[in-house]
PDB file of C-alpha atoms in Angstrom:
ATOM      1  CA  MET A   1     149.501  94.719  67.050  1.00 50.00           C
ATOM      2  CA  VAL A   2     147.134  97.088  68.629  1.00 45.00           C
ATOM      3  CA  PHE A   3     148.213 100.935  68.286  1.00 48.00           C
ATOM      4  CA  ASN A   4     145.614 102.607  70.325  1.00 50.00           C
ATOM      5  CA  MET A   5     141.700 101.876  71.230  1.00 55.00           C
ATOM      6  CA  ALA A   6     140.364 101.687  67.540  1.00 87.00           C
ATOM      7  CA  PHE A   7     143.432 101.194  65.147  1.00 95.00           C
ATOM      8  CA  HIS A   8     144.952  97.939  64.162  1.00 95.00           C
ATOM      9  CA  MET A   9     147.434  96.460  62.142  1.00 96.00           C
ATOM     10  CA  ALA A  10     145.980  93.798  59.569  1.00 97.00           C
ATOM     11  CA  SER A  11     148.198  91.293  57.706  1.00 96.00           C
ATOM     12  CA  VAL A  12     146.968  89.111  54.719  1.00 97.00           C
ATOM     13  CA  GLY A  13     150.108  87.287  52.840  1.00 96.00           C
ATOM     14  CA  ASP A  14     152.839  89.878  52.848  1.00 97.00           C
ATOM     15  CA  VAL A  15     150.498  93.130  52.737  1.00 98.00           C
ATOM     16  CA  ARG A  16     150.090  94.959  55.872  1.00 98.00           C
ATOM     17  CA  TYR A  17     147.471  97.719  56.135  1.00 98.00           C
ATOM     18  CA  ILE A  18     145.845  99.639  59.211  1.00 98.00           C
ATOM     19  CA  ARG A  19     142.178  99.419  59.754  1.00 97.00           C
ATOM     20  CA  SER A  20     139.848 101.148  62.448  1.00 97.00           C
ATOM     21  CA  ASP A  21     137.596  99.519  64.630  1.00 95.00           C
ATOM     22  CA  ILE A  22     135.326 103.002  64.604  1.00 97.00           C
ATOM     23  CA  LEU A  23     134.341 102.108  60.862  1.00 98.00           C
ATOM     24  CA  VAL A  24     132.095  99.057  59.749  1.00 97.00           C
ATOM     25  CA  SER A  25     132.514  99.551  56.015  1.00 98.00           C
ATOM     26  CA  ARG A  26     135.374  97.797  53.982  1.00 98.00           C
ATOM     27  CA  HIS A  27     138.569 100.056  54.348  1.00 98.00           C
ATOM     28  CA  GLY A  28     142.358 100.091  54.802  1.00 98.00           C
ATOM     29  CA  PHE A  29     145.197 102.753  55.372  1.00 98.00           C
ATOM     30  CA  SER A  30     147.928 101.041  53.768  1.00 98.00           C
ATOM     31  CA  THR A  31     151.547 100.948  54.703  1.00 98.00           C
ATOM     32  CA  ARG A  32     154.413 100.544  52.776  1.00 98.00           C
ATOM     33  CA  LEU A  33     154.776  96.755  53.105  1.00 98.00           C
ATOM     34  CA  GLY A  34     153.796  94.063  50.825  1.00 98.00           C
ATOM     35  CA  GLY A  35     154.243  94.930  47.207  1.00 98.00           C
ATOM     36  CA  VAL A  36     156.404  94.356  44.435  1.00 98.00           C
ATOM     37  CA  SER A  37     158.321  97.695  43.954  1.00 98.00           C
ATOM     38  CA  ALA A  38     162.192  97.124  44.192  1.00 94.00           C
ATOM     39  CA  PRO A  39     163.918 100.431  44.446  1.00 89.00           C
ATOM     40  CA  GLY A  40     164.759 101.334  48.087  1.00 92.00           C
ATOM     41  CA  ALA A  41     162.667 104.604  48.120  1.00 96.00           C
ATOM     42  CA  THR A  42     159.524 102.867  46.853  1.00 97.00           C
ATOM     43  CA  ALA A  43     159.821  99.542  48.267  1.00 97.00           C
ATOM     44  CA  SER A  44     157.797  97.808  48.510  1.00 98.00           C
ATOM     45  CA  LEU A  45     154.042  98.578  48.106  1.00 98.00           C
ATOM     46  CA  ASN A  46     154.085 102.019  46.508  1.00 98.00           C
ATOM     47  CA  LEU A  47     150.451 102.663  45.221  1.00 98.00           C
ATOM     48  CA  ALA A  48     150.889 105.691  42.748  1.00 98.00           C
ATOM     49  CA  PHE A  49     152.426 106.577  39.391  1.00 98.00           C
ATOM     50  CA  GLY A  50     155.332 108.938  38.877  1.00 97.00           C
ATOM     51  CA  ARG A  51     157.515 107.805  41.948  1.00 97.00           C
ATOM     52  CA  GLY A  52     159.875 105.594  39.846  1.00 96.00           C
ATOM     53  CA  ASP A  53     158.123 102.345  39.498  1.00 97.00           C
ATOM     54  CA  GLU A  54     156.712 100.890  36.296  1.00 97.00           C
ATOM     55  CA  ARG A  55     152.820 101.253  35.391  1.00 97.00           C
ATOM     56  CA  GLU A  56     152.706  97.683  35.669  1.00 98.00           C
ATOM     57  CA  THR A  57     154.194  97.619  39.016  1.00 98.00           C
ATOM     58  CA  VAL A  58     151.897 100.179  40.707  1.00 98.00           C
ATOM     59  CA  LEU A  59     148.962  98.136  39.437  1.00 98.00           C
ATOM     60  CA  GLU A  60     150.267  94.994  40.615  1.00 98.00           C
ATOM     61  CA  ASN A  61     150.651  96.789  44.049  1.00 98.00           C
ATOM     62  CA  LEU A  62     147.175  97.911  43.807  1.00 98.00           C
ATOM     63  CA  THR A  63     145.750  94.307  43.051  1.00 98.00           C
ATOM     64  CA  ARG A  64     147.441  93.007  46.043  1.00 98.00           C
ATOM     65  CA  PHE A  65     146.299  95.706  48.382  1.00 98.00           C
ATOM     66  CA  GLY A  66     142.847  94.917  46.928  1.00 98.00           C
ATOM     67  CA  ASP A  67     143.185  91.444  47.513  1.00 98.00           C
ATOM     68  CA  ALA A  68     144.022  91.902  51.133  1.00 98.00           C
ATOM     69  CA  VAL A  69     141.434  94.456  52.026  1.00 98.00           C
ATOM     70  CA  GLY A  70     138.896  92.931  49.847  1.00 98.00           C
ATOM     71  CA  PHE A  71     137.967  95.425  47.281  1.00 98.00           C
ATOM     72  CA  ASP A  72     137.731  95.552  43.142  1.00 98.00           C
ATOM     73  CA  PRO A  73     141.356  97.563  42.346  1.00 98.00           C
ATOM     74  CA  LYS A  74     139.391  98.255  39.083  1.00 98.00           C
ATOM     75  CA  GLY A  75     136.996 100.006  41.096  1.00 98.00           C
ATOM     76  CA  VAL A  76     139.146 102.497  42.472  1.00 98.00           C
ATOM     77  CA  VAL A  77     138.858 106.185  41.986  1.00 98.00           C
ATOM     78  CA  SER A  78     141.645 108.419  42.969  1.00 98.00           C
ATOM     79  CA  VAL A  79     142.405 111.215  40.803  1.00 98.00           C
ATOM     80  CA  PRO A  80     145.517 113.640  41.111  1.00 97.00           C
ATOM     81  CA  GLN A  81     145.339 115.517  44.014  1.00 98.00           C
ATOM     82  CA  ILE A  82     145.899 119.530  44.476  1.00 97.00           C
ATOM     83  CA  HIS A  83     145.600 120.244  48.330  1.00 97.00           C
ATOM     84  CA  GLY A  84     142.293 121.904  47.995  1.00 96.00           C
ATOM     85  CA  ARG A  85     138.656 121.541  49.721  1.00 96.00           C
ATOM     86  CA  ASP A  86     136.583 120.285  46.455  1.00 96.00           C
ATOM     87  CA  VAL A  87     134.627 117.302  47.237  1.00 98.00           C
ATOM     88  CA  PHE A  88     133.592 114.963  44.460  1.00 98.00           C
ATOM     89  CA  LEU A  89     130.045 113.161  43.962  1.00 98.00           C
ATOM     90  CA  VAL A  90     131.291 109.687  42.170  1.00 98.00           C
ATOM     91  CA  ASP A  91     129.434 106.603  40.803  1.00 98.00           C
ATOM     92  CA  SER A  92     130.170 103.702  38.872  1.00 98.00           C
ATOM     93  CA  ASN A  93     130.967 105.832  35.576  1.00 97.00           C
ATOM     94  CA  HIS A  94     133.902 107.295  37.600  1.00 98.00           C
ATOM     95  CA  ARG A  95     135.706 103.628  38.268  1.00 98.00           C
ATOM     96  CA  GLY A  96     139.323 102.836  37.706  1.00 98.00           C
ATOM     97  CA  MET A  97     139.918 107.125  37.109  1.00 98.00           C
ATOM     98  CA  GLY A  98     143.458 107.693  38.320  1.00 98.00           C
ATOM     99  CA  TYR A  99     144.840 104.005  37.941  1.00 98.00           C
ATOM    100  CA  TRP A 100     143.153 102.147  34.917  1.00 97.00           C
ATOM    101  CA  VAL A 101     142.010 105.272  32.818  1.00 96.00           C
ATOM    102  CA  ASP A 102     142.833 108.868  32.969  1.00 95.00           C
ATOM    103  CA  ALA A 103     140.894 111.418  35.153  1.00 93.00           C
ATOM    104  CA  PRO A 104     139.232 114.211  33.595  1.00 93.00           C
ATOM    105  CA  PHE A 105     139.523 116.330  36.769  1.00 95.00           C
ATOM    106  CA  GLU A 106     141.458 116.528  39.987  1.00 97.00           C
ATOM    107  CA  GLY A 107     140.555 117.120  43.451  1.00 97.00           C
ATOM    108  CA  ASP A 108     141.138 115.811  47.253  1.00 98.00           C
ATOM    109  CA  GLY A 109     137.770 114.131  48.335  1.00 98.00           C
ATOM    110  CA  TYR A 110     134.886 112.280  47.312  1.00 98.00           C
ATOM    111  CA  VAL A 111     131.612 110.893  48.447  1.00 98.00           C
ATOM    112  CA  THR A 112     129.377 107.793  47.070  1.00 98.00           C
ATOM    113  CA  ALA A 113     126.461 105.824  47.798  1.00 98.00           C
ATOM    114  CA  ASP A 114     127.418 103.420  45.116  1.00 98.00           C
ATOM    115  CA  PRO A 115     128.820 100.201  45.947  1.00 98.00           C
ATOM    116  CA  ALA A 116     130.437  99.662  42.792  1.00 98.00           C
ATOM    117  CA  VAL A 117     133.115 102.408  43.622  1.00 98.00           C
ATOM    118  CA  VAL A 118     136.082 102.041  46.019  1.00 98.00           C
ATOM    119  CA  LEU A 119     137.244 105.535  47.143  1.00 99.00           C
ATOM    120  CA  GLY A 120     140.995 105.985  47.572  1.00 98.00           C
ATOM    121  CA  VAL A 121     143.212 109.176  48.726  1.00 98.00           C
ATOM    122  CA  LYS A 122     146.779 108.901  48.162  1.00 98.00           C
ATOM    123  CA  THR A 123     149.436 110.117  51.361  1.00 98.00           C
ATOM    124  CA  ALA A 124     152.966 110.291  52.405  1.00 98.00           C
ATOM    125  CA  ASP A 125     152.534 112.644  55.278  1.00 98.00           C
ATOM    126  CA  CYS A 126     149.216 114.416  54.387  1.00 98.00           C
ATOM    127  CA  VAL A 127     146.151 113.513  56.626  1.00 98.00           C
ATOM    128  CA  PRO A 128     143.690 110.424  55.305  1.00 98.00           C
ATOM    129  CA  ILE A 129     140.148 111.047  56.618  1.00 98.00           C
ATOM    130  CA  LEU A 130     137.869 107.939  55.757  1.00 98.00           C
ATOM    131  CA  LEU A 131     134.203 108.573  56.847  1.00 98.00           C
ATOM    132  CA  GLU A 132     130.957 106.783  56.687  1.00 98.00           C
ATOM    133  CA  ALA A 133     127.146 107.714  57.196  1.00 98.00           C
ATOM    134  CA  GLU A 134     124.665 105.299  58.966  1.00 98.00           C
ATOM    135  CA  VAL A 135     120.888 105.607  58.767  1.00 98.00           C
ATOM    136  CA  ALA A 136     118.591 103.357  60.749  1.00 97.00           C
ATOM    137  CA  GLY A 137     121.414 101.065  61.409  1.00 96.00           C
ATOM    138  CA  ARG A 138     122.860 100.774  57.904  1.00 97.00           C
ATOM    139  CA  VAL A 139     125.670 102.553  56.145  1.00 98.00           C
ATOM    140  CA  ALA A 140     124.221 104.594  53.257  1.00 98.00           C
ATOM    141  CA  ALA A 141     127.268 106.485  51.953  1.00 98.00           C
ATOM    142  CA  VAL A 142     131.080 106.668  52.470  1.00 99.00           C
ATOM    143  CA  ALA A 143     133.726 109.538  51.999  1.00 99.00           C
ATOM    144  CA  ALA A 144     137.513 109.773  51.451  1.00 99.00           C
ATOM    145  CA  LEU A 145     139.307 113.096  52.269  1.00 99.00           C
ATOM    146  CA  HIS A 146     143.202 113.970  51.815  1.00 98.00           C
ATOM    147  CA  ALA A 147     144.060 116.881  54.027  1.00 98.00           C
ATOM    148  CA  GLY A 148     147.279 118.315  53.781  1.00 95.00           C
ATOM    149  CA  TRP A 149     147.795 121.683  55.718  1.00 96.00           C
ATOM    150  CA  LYS A 150     146.452 123.620  52.825  1.00 96.00           C
ATOM    151  CA  GLY A 151     143.386 121.542  52.296  1.00 97.00           C
ATOM    152  CA  THR A 152     142.962 121.545  56.347  1.00 97.00           C
ATOM    153  CA  VAL A 153     142.702 125.265  56.818  1.00 96.00           C
ATOM    154  CA  ALA A 154     140.846 125.155  53.473  1.00 96.00           C
ATOM    155  CA  GLY A 155     138.191 123.073  55.251  1.00 96.00           C
ATOM    156  CA  ILE A 156     137.988 119.856  53.499  1.00 98.00           C
ATOM    157  CA  ALA A 157     137.359 118.252  56.369  1.00 98.00           C
ATOM    158  CA  GLU A 158     134.081 120.003  57.257  1.00 98.00           C
ATOM    159  CA  GLU A 159     133.107 120.085  53.560  1.00 98.00           C
ATOM    160  CA  GLY A 160     133.404 116.194  53.278  1.00 98.00           C
ATOM    161  CA  ALA A 161     131.419 115.645  56.555  1.00 98.00           C
ATOM    162  CA  GLN A 162     128.658 117.832  55.256  1.00 98.00           C
ATOM    163  CA  ARG A 163     128.549 116.648  51.788  1.00 98.00           C
ATOM    164  CA  LEU A 164     128.367 113.076  53.179  1.00 98.00           C
ATOM    165  CA  LYS A 165     125.743 113.779  55.209  1.00 98.00           C
ATOM    166  CA  LEU A 166     123.397 115.071  52.830  1.00 98.00           C
ATOM    167  CA  LEU A 167     124.065 112.494  50.310  1.00 98.00           C
ATOM    168  CA  ALA A 168     123.400 109.548  52.991  1.00 98.00           C
ATOM    169  CA  ALA A 169     120.036 111.640  54.055  1.00 98.00           C
ATOM    170  CA  GLU A 170     119.060 111.845  50.538  1.00 98.00           C
ATOM    171  CA  THR A 171     119.937 108.366  49.412  1.00 97.00           C
ATOM    172  CA  ARG A 172     117.762 106.918  52.286  1.00 97.00           C
ATOM    173  CA  GLY A 173     114.809 109.533  52.041  1.00 97.00           C
ATOM    174  CA  ALA A 174     115.784 110.542  55.768  1.00 97.00           C
ATOM    175  CA  SER A 175     116.066 113.640  57.797  1.00 97.00           C
ATOM    176  CA  LEU A 176     119.614 114.875  58.426  1.00 96.00           C
ATOM    177  CA  GLY A 177     119.084 114.318  62.190  1.00 96.00           C
ATOM    178  CA  SER A 178     118.745 110.686  61.617  1.00 97.00           C
ATOM    179  CA  VAL A 179     122.440 110.304  59.943  1.00 98.00           C
ATOM    180  CA  VAL A 180     125.348 109.285  62.181  1.00 98.00           C
ATOM    181  CA  VAL A 181     128.732 110.086  60.480  1.00 98.00           C
ATOM    182  CA  ARG A 182     131.658 108.285  61.956  1.00 98.00           C
ATOM    183  CA  ALA A 183     135.399 109.212  60.879  1.00 98.00           C
ATOM    184  CA  ALA A 184     138.724 107.549  61.146  1.00 98.00           C
ATOM    185  CA  ILE A 185     141.883 109.921  60.685  1.00 98.00           C
ATOM    186  CA  GLY A 186     144.593 107.550  59.630  1.00 98.00           C
ATOM    187  CA  PRO A 187     148.486 107.495  59.780  1.00 98.00           C
ATOM    188  CA  CYS A 188     150.010 110.891  58.888  1.00 98.00           C
ATOM    189  CA  ILE A 189     152.586 113.398  60.180  1.00 98.00           C
ATOM    190  CA  HIS A 190     151.916 114.134  63.406  1.00 98.00           C
ATOM    191  CA  GLY A 191     152.792 117.165  65.772  1.00 97.00           C
ATOM    192  CA  CYS A 192     156.120 115.853  66.853  1.00 97.00           C
ATOM    193  CA  CYS A 193     157.338 116.193  63.403  1.00 98.00           C
ATOM    194  CA  MET A 194     155.538 118.531  61.081  1.00 97.00           C
ATOM    195  CA  VAL A 195     157.768 121.685  60.999  1.00 97.00           C
ATOM    196  CA  VAL A 196     156.270 124.864  59.639  1.00 95.00           C
ATOM    197  CA  ARG A 197     157.389 128.181  58.372  1.00 93.00           C
ATOM    198  CA  GLU A 198     155.488 131.510  59.663  1.00 92.00           C
ATOM    199  CA  ASP A 199     153.929 132.093  56.193  1.00 92.00           C
ATOM    200  CA  CYS A 200     152.074 128.639  57.014  1.00 94.00           C
ATOM    201  CA  LEU A 201     151.152 129.629  60.429  1.00 93.00           C
ATOM    202  CA  GLU A 202     149.889 133.149  59.002  1.00 94.00           C
ATOM    203  CA  VAL A 203     147.423 131.316  56.924  1.00 94.00           C
ATOM    204  CA  VAL A 204     146.513 128.720  59.366  1.00 94.00           C
ATOM    205  CA  ARG A 205     145.828 131.547  62.089  1.00 95.00           C
ATOM    206  CA  ALA A 206     143.728 133.457  59.273  1.00 94.00           C
ATOM    207  CA  SER A 207     141.583 130.568  58.535  1.00 91.00           C
ATOM    208  CA  LEU A 208     141.055 129.006  62.027  1.00 91.00           C
ATOM    209  CA  GLY A 209     141.262 132.082  64.397  1.00 93.00           C
ATOM    210  CA  ASP A 210     141.511 131.051  67.988  1.00 92.00           C
ATOM    211  CA  MET A 211     141.064 127.649  67.506  1.00 92.00           C
ATOM    212  CA  ALA A 212     144.639 127.283  65.800  1.00 94.00           C
ATOM    213  CA  GLU A 213     146.597 128.029  68.773  1.00 95.00           C
ATOM    214  CA  ALA A 214     145.713 124.713  70.287  1.00 96.00           C
ATOM    215  CA  PHE A 215     147.385 123.098  67.593  1.00 96.00           C
ATOM    216  CA  ILE A 216     150.785 125.004  67.332  1.00 96.00           C
ATOM    217  CA  GLY A 217     153.674 124.448  69.319  1.00 95.00           C
ATOM    218  CA  VAL A 218     157.144 125.544  69.923  1.00 95.00           C
ATOM    219  CA  ARG A 219     160.297 123.265  70.492  1.00 94.00           C
ATOM    220  CA  GLY A 220     163.603 123.947  70.284  1.00 95.00           C
ATOM    221  CA  GLY A 221     163.273 127.362  68.274  1.00 94.00           C
ATOM    222  CA  LYS A 222     161.056 125.378  65.808  1.00 96.00           C
ATOM    223  CA  THR A 223     157.075 125.573  65.249  1.00 96.00           C
ATOM    224  CA  TYR A 224     155.150 122.316  64.845  1.00 97.00           C
ATOM    225  CA  LEU A 225     151.858 121.947  63.767  1.00 97.00           C
ATOM    226  CA  ASP A 226     149.273 119.062  64.731  1.00 97.00           C
ATOM    227  CA  LEU A 227     147.406 118.347  61.546  1.00 97.00           C
ATOM    228  CA  SER A 228     145.404 115.338  62.882  1.00 97.00           C
ATOM    229  CA  GLY A 229     144.324 117.136  65.664  1.00 96.00           C
ATOM    230  CA  MET A 230     142.788 120.457  63.559  1.00 97.00           C
ATOM    231  CA  ASN A 231     141.257 117.706  61.416  1.00 97.00           C
ATOM    232  CA  ARG A 232     139.499 116.073  64.575  1.00 97.00           C
ATOM    233  CA  ARG A 233     138.317 119.277  65.540  1.00 97.00           C
ATOM    234  CA  LEU A 234     137.092 120.613  62.388  1.00 97.00           C
ATOM    235  CA  LEU A 235     135.056 117.383  61.944  1.00 97.00           C
ATOM    236  CA  ILE A 236     133.519 117.778  65.353  1.00 97.00           C
ATOM    237  CA  ARG A 237     132.803 121.712  64.336  1.00 96.00           C
ATOM    238  CA  ALA A 238     130.916 120.265  61.472  1.00 97.00           C
ATOM    239  CA  GLY A 239     128.852 118.224  63.502  1.00 97.00           C
ATOM    240  CA  VAL A 240     130.430 114.836  63.975  1.00 97.00           C
ATOM    241  CA  ASP A 241     130.281 113.525  67.533  1.00 96.00           C
ATOM    242  CA  GLU A 242     133.656 113.498  69.304  1.00 95.00           C
ATOM    243  CA  ILE A 243     133.051 109.924  70.247  1.00 96.00           C
ATOM    244  CA  ASN A 244     132.749 109.017  66.538  1.00 96.00           C
ATOM    245  CA  VAL A 245     135.851 110.506  65.605  1.00 96.00           C
ATOM    246  CA  ASP A 246     139.205 108.430  65.999  1.00 94.00           C
ATOM    247  CA  VAL A 247     142.708 109.349  65.362  1.00 96.00           C
ATOM    248  CA  CYS A 248     145.660 106.857  64.417  1.00 97.00           C
ATOM    249  CA  GLU A 249     148.556 108.105  66.754  1.00 95.00           C
ATOM    250  CA  LEU A 250     151.358 106.597  64.442  1.00 97.00           C
ATOM    251  CA  CYS A 251     153.438 109.216  62.672  1.00 98.00           C
ATOM    252  CA  THR A 252     154.782 108.696  59.081  1.00 98.00           C
ATOM    253  CA  ALA A 253     157.707 110.481  59.599  1.00 98.00           C
ATOM    254  CA  CYS A 254     158.706 108.733  62.872  1.00 98.00           C
ATOM    255  CA  ARG A 255     157.851 105.394  61.427  1.00 98.00           C
ATOM    256  CA  THR A 256     159.523 105.408  58.002  1.00 98.00           C
ATOM    257  CA  ASP A 257     159.816 101.528  58.573  1.00 97.00           C
ATOM    258  CA  LEU A 258     156.140 101.318  58.072  1.00 98.00           C
ATOM    259  CA  PHE A 259     155.170 104.266  55.919  1.00 98.00           C
ATOM    260  CA  TYR A 260     156.365 106.432  53.380  1.00 98.00           C
ATOM    261  CA  SER A 261     157.025 110.055  54.442  1.00 98.00           C
ATOM    262  CA  HIS A 262     157.678 112.892  52.148  1.00 98.00           C
ATOM    263  CA  ARG A 263     159.347 115.038  54.572  1.00 97.00           C
ATOM    264  CA  ALA A 264     161.503 112.395  56.126  1.00 97.00           C
ATOM    265  CA  SER A 265     162.606 111.144  52.680  1.00 97.00           C
ATOM    266  CA  GLY A 266     163.399 114.739  51.202  1.00 97.00           C
ATOM    267  CA  GLY A 267     160.609 113.801  48.848  1.00 96.00           C
ATOM    268  CA  VAL A 268     162.419 110.627  47.326  1.00 97.00           C
ATOM    269  CA  ARG A 269     159.749 108.017  48.521  1.00 98.00           C
ATOM    270  CA  GLY A 270     156.667 105.936  47.625  1.00 98.00           C
ATOM    271  CA  THR A 271     152.986 106.791  48.351  1.00 98.00           C
ATOM    272  CA  MET A 272     150.549 105.278  50.192  1.00 98.00           C
ATOM    273  CA  LEU A 273     146.649 104.843  49.551  1.00 99.00           C
ATOM    274  CA  ASN A 274     143.610 105.097  51.853  1.00 99.00           C
ATOM    275  CA  VAL A 275     140.465 103.265  50.720  1.00 99.00           C
ATOM    276  CA  ILE A 276     136.805 102.841  51.542  1.00 99.00           C
ATOM    277  CA  CYS A 277     133.723 101.353  50.022  1.00 98.00           C
ATOM    278  CA  LEU A 278     130.186 100.088  50.907  1.00 98.00           C
TER     279      LEU A 278
END
């Protein structure tokens, strides 16, 4: 199944996940399909604690997702998210934080040059952004970012892209100009469904200025926000070549057969996990 030029559905056993052709690193944007969660709200591949599943169920789902994508589930770093812009440098010392061991910090983004680490951000409408930085034909570092509307206007996309580029250059002893960054923006709620209030718009306009208007639409007396488009534009503003930024067109709120959606479910739902590793 092909969604657009670069995003495809992959199936391994019962697990279905989405991958982007723009990234060469191992990665996957999970769907809600292929796990062992039984309750209707979390069925079947819920990948977060606190949604109604037993701990063992979530870890089994993570193991199944890892087997499908090809990553070590015990290497995942995915700490509690707070809708901010902080991006953490993580390594082998952080393996398992958020799933197998308690996390001593909270945040919404990670960069790493350590192949033993799997970066993971959780979503159920917010924007997952997976990035890689290449130097001399080899990927030197990767990043994963979670961008809700608050994180988007706070600039987590730009912060993540810049941190990734610096890490890749430092790791390979290269100049910043020699680093090529590629980014895949995964399934999220799109402008067709992302209804926002005036207080949200005030923050968006104050943070992004005139750039914001291109991503605000009004239909039927409601105001809608294009978060994926905003993050694409912010990545480009951070120096990522526009041909190296791709956006999945699937809307999580429209496709609740494939995804969990916080807004479509009224908050009663499971959670997806979006991962990347070297």
